[in-house]
CSV table of C-alpha atoms in Angstrom, one decimal:
chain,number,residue,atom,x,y,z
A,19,UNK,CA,18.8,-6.6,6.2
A,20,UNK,CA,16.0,-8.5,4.8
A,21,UNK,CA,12.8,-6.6,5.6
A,22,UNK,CA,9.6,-8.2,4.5
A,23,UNK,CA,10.3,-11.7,2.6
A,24,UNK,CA,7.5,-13.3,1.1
A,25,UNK,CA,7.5,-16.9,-0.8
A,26,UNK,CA,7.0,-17.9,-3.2
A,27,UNK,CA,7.4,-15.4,-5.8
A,28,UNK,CA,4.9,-16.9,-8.3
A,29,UNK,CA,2.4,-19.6,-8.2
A,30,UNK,CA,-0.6,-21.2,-10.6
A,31,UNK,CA,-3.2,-23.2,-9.1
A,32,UNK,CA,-6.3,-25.0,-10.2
A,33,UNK,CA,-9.6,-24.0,-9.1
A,34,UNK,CA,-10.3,-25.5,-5.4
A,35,UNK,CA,-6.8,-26.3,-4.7
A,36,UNK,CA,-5.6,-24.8,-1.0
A,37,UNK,CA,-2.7,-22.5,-0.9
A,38,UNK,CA,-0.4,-20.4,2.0
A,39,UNK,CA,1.6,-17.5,1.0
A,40,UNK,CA,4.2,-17.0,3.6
A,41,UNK,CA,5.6,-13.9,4.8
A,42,UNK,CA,8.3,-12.9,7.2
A,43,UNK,CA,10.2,-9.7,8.8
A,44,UNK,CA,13.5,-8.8,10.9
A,45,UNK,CA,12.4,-5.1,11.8
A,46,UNK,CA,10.4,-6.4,15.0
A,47,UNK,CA,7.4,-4.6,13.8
A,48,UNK,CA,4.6,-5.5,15.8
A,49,UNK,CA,1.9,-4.8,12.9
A,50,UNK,CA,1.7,-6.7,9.7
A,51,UNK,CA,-0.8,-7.2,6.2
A,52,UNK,CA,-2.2,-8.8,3.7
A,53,UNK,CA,-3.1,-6.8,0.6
A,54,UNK,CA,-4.2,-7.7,-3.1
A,55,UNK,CA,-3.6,-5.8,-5.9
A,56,UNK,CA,-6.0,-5.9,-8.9
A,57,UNK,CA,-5.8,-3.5,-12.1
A,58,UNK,CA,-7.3,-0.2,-11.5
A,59,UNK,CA,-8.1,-0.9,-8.0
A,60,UNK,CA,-5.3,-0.5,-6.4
A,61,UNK,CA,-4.4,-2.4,-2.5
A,62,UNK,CA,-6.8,-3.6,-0.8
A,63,UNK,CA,-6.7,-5.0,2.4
A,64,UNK,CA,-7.5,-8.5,3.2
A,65,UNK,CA,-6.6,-8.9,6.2
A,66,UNK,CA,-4.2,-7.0,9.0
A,67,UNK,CA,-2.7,-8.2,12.5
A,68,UNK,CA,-1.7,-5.5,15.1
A,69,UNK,CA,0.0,-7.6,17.1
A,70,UNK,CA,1.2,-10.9,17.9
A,71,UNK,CA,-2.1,-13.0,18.5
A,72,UNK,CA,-4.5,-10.7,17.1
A,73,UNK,CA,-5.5,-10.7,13.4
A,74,UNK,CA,-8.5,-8.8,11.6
A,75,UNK,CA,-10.5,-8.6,8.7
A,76,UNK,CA,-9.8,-6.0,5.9
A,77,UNK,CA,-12.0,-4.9,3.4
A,78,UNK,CA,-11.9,-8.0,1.1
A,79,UNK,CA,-11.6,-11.2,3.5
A,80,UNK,CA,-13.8,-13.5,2.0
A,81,UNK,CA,-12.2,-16.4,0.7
A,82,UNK,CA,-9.2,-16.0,3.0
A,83,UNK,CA,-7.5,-16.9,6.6
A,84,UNK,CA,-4.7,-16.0,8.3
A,85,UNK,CA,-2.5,-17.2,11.1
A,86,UNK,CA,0.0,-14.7,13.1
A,87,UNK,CA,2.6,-17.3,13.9
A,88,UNK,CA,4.7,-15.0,15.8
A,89,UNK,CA,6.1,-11.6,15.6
A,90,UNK,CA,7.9,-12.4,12.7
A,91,UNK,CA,5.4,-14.7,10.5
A,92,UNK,CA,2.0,-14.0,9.2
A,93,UNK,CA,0.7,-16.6,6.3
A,94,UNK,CA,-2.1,-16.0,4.4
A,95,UNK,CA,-4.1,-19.4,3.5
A,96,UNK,CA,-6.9,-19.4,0.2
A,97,UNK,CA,-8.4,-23.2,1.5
A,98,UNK,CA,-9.9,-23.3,-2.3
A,99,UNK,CA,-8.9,-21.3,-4.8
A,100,UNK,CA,-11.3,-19.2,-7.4
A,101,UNK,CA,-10.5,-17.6,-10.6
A,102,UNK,CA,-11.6,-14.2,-8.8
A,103,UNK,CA,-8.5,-14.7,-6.6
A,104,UNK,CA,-5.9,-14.3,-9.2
A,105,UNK,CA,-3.8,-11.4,-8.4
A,106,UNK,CA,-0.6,-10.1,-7.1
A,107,UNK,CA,-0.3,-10.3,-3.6
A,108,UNK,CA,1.7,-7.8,-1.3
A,109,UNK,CA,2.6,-8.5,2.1
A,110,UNK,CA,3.5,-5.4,4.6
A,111,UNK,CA,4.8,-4.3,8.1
A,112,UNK,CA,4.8,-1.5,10.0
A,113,UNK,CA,6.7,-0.3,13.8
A,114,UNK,CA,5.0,1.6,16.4
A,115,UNK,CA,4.5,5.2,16.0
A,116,UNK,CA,3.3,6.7,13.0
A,117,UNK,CA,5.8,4.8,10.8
A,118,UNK,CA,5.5,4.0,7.0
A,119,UNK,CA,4.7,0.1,5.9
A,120,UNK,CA,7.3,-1.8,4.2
A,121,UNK,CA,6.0,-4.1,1.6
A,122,UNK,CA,7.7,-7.3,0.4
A,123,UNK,CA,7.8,-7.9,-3.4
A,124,UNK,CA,5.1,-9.9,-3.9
A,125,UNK,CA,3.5,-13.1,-4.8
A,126,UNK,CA,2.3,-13.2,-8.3
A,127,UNK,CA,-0.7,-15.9,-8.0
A,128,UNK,CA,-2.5,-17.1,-11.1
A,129,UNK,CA,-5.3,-19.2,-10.7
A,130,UNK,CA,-7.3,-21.8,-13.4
B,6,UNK,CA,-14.0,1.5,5.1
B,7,UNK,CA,-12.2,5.3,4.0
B,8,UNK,CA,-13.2,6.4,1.1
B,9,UNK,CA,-9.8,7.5,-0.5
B,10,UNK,CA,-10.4,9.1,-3.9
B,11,UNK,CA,-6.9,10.3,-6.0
B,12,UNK,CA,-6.8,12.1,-8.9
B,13,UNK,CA,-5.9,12.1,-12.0
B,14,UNK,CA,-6.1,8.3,-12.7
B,15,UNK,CA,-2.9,8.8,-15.0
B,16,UNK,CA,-0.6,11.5,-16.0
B,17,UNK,CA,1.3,12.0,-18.9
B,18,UNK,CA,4.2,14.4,-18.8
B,19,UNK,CA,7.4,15.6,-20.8
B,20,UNK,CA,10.4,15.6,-19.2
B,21,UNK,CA,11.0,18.8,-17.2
B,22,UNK,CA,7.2,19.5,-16.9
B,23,UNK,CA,6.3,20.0,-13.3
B,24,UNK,CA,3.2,18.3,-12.1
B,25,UNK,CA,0.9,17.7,-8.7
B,26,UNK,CA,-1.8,15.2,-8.3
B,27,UNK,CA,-4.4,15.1,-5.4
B,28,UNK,CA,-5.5,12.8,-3.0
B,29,UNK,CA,-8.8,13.3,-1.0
B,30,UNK,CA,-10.0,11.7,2.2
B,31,UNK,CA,-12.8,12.0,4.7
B,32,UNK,CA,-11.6,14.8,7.2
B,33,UNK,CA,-13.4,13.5,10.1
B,34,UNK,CA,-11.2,10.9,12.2
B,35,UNK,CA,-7.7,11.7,10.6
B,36,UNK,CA,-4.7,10.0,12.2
B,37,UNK,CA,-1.9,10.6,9.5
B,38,UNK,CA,-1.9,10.4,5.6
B,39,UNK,CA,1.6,8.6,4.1
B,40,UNK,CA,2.4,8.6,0.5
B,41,UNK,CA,3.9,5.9,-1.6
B,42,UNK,CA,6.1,5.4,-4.8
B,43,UNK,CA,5.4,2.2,-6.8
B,44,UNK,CA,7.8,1.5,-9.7
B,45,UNK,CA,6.7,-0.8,-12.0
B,46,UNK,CA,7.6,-4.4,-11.1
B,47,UNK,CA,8.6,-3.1,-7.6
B,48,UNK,CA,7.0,-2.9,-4.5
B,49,UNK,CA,5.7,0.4,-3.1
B,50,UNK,CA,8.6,2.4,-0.9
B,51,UNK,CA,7.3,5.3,1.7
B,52,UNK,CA,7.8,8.7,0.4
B,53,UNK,CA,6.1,10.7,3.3
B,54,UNK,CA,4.0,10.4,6.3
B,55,UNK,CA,2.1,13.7,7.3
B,56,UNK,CA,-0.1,14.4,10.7
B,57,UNK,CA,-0.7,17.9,11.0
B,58,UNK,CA,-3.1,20.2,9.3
B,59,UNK,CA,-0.5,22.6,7.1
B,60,UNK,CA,2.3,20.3,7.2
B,61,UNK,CA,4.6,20.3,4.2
B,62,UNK,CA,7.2,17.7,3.2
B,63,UNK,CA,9.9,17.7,0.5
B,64,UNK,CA,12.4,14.9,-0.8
B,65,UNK,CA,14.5,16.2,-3.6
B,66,UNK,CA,12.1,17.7,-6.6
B,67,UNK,CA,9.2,16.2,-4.7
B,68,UNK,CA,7.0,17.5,-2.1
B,69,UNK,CA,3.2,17.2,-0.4
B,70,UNK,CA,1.1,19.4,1.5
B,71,UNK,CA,-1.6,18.6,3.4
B,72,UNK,CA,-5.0,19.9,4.5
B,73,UNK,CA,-6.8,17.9,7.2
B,74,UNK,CA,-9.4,20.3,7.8
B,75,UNK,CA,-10.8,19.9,4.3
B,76,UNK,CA,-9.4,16.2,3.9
B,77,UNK,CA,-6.7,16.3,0.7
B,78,UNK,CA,-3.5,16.3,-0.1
B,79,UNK,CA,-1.1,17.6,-3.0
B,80,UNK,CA,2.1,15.8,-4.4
B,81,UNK,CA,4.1,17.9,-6.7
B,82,UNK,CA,7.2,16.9,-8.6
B,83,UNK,CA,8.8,19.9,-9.6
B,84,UNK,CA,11.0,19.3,-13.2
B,85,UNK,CA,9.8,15.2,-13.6
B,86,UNK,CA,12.3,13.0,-14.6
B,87,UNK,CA,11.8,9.8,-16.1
B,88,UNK,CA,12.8,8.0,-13.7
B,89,UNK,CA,10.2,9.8,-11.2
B,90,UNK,CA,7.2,7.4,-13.6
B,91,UNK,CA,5.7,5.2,-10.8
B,92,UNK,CA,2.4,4.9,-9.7
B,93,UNK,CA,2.1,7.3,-6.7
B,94,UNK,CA,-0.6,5.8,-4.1
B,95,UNK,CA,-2.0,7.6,-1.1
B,96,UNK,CA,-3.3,5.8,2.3
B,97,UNK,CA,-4.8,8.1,5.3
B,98,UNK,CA,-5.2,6.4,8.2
B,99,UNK,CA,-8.1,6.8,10.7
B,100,UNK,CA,-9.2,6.6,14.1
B,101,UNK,CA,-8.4,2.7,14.1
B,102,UNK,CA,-4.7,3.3,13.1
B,103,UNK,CA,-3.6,-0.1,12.2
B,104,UNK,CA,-5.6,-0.3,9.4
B,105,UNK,CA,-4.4,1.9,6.1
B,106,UNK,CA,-7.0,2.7,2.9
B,107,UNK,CA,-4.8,3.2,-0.1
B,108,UNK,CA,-5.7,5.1,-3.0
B,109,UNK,CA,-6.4,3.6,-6.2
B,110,UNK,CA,-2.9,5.9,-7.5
B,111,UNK,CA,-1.8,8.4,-9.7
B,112,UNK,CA,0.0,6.8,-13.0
B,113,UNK,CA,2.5,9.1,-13.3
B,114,UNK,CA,4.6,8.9,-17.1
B,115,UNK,CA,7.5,10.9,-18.0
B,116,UNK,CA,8.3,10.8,-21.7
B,117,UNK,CA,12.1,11.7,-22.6
């Protein structure tokens, strides 16, 4: 069982260039994120979808899209990368219920 | 936004020391609080998920309380291990229960 795959596993970009960071999961959870995590700071959340067809804006969503592809898929797009965006990024699902999230391992993003 | 504030920033223990840190939310729309275990180079696994004012959880040498009524919780780890150093991150959730506000974490180090 796979849980929460997310590709790739590290990137470096130049400043303006576009990116997606995929994410996938096999638990048929109908809720999934984006977080970043930054030294000191913790996660934050960038952006979260509830269900399939439904996304919303975390607490740091500038700078970002996302698509919920289906149940399984939601991508998170930087259309020009910044400096300020370098950071490890964590991608998570959760069931219905009060369930915990499951996190993927994350995509180490540098960018220049 | 929640403001989630936990403390101590970091924690540094001997091995068999027992230890609790604190996490501290706003009391007024609670949903549930869930607390998380991030191992360095890892990403973060679900120790508990707590609803009710009172309510006490316990996994091996580790357990939380929780206090909705005053908005905090404890995490103790009786007799640390080093194996139990890991960051340990809180996230309450509110009224709008899709969306989770994680702690900034408690850097928990266990010297041998």
């Amino acid at each position: 069982n796979a849980g929460v795959t997310q590709t790739p596993k590290f990137q470096v970009l130049k400043t303006g260039q576009s990116m997606t960071l995929q994410c996938a999961q096999d638990m048929n959870h109908n809720s999934m994120y984006w977080y970043r995590q930054d030294p000191g700071m913790g996660l934050r959340l960038i952006y979260y979808s509830a269900s399939e067809g439904t996304t919303d804006k975390g607490e740091v969503p500038n700078g970002y899209n996302v698509s919920r592809l289906n149940k399984r898929e939601f991508s998170l797009r930087l259309e020009s990368a910044a400096p300020s965006q370098t950071s490890v990024y964590f991608c998570a699902s959760t069931g219905t219920g009060n369930q915990p999230q499951h996190f993927g391992d994350g995509t180490r993003l540098s960018i220049l | 936004i929640l403001n989630v504030e936990q403390s101590p920033q970091s924690l540094h223990v001997q091995e068999g020391d027992s230890t609790n840190f604190t996490c501290s939310f706003p009391s007024s729309n609670f949903y549930a609080l869930h607390w998380y275990r991030w191992e360095t180079a890892k990403s973060p696994e679900a120790l508990f998920v707590m609803t009710l004012n009172g309510d006490e959880k316990k996994k091996g040498r580790i357990s939380a309380t929780l206090n909705t009524k005053e908005g905090y919780s404890y995490l103790y780890i009786k007799g640390s291990q080093p194996e139990d150093s890991a960051t340990y991150l809180c996230a309450p959730r509110g009224y709008n229960f899709n969306k989770f506000y994680f702690g900034s974490g408690t850097k928990l180090n266990v010297k041998p």
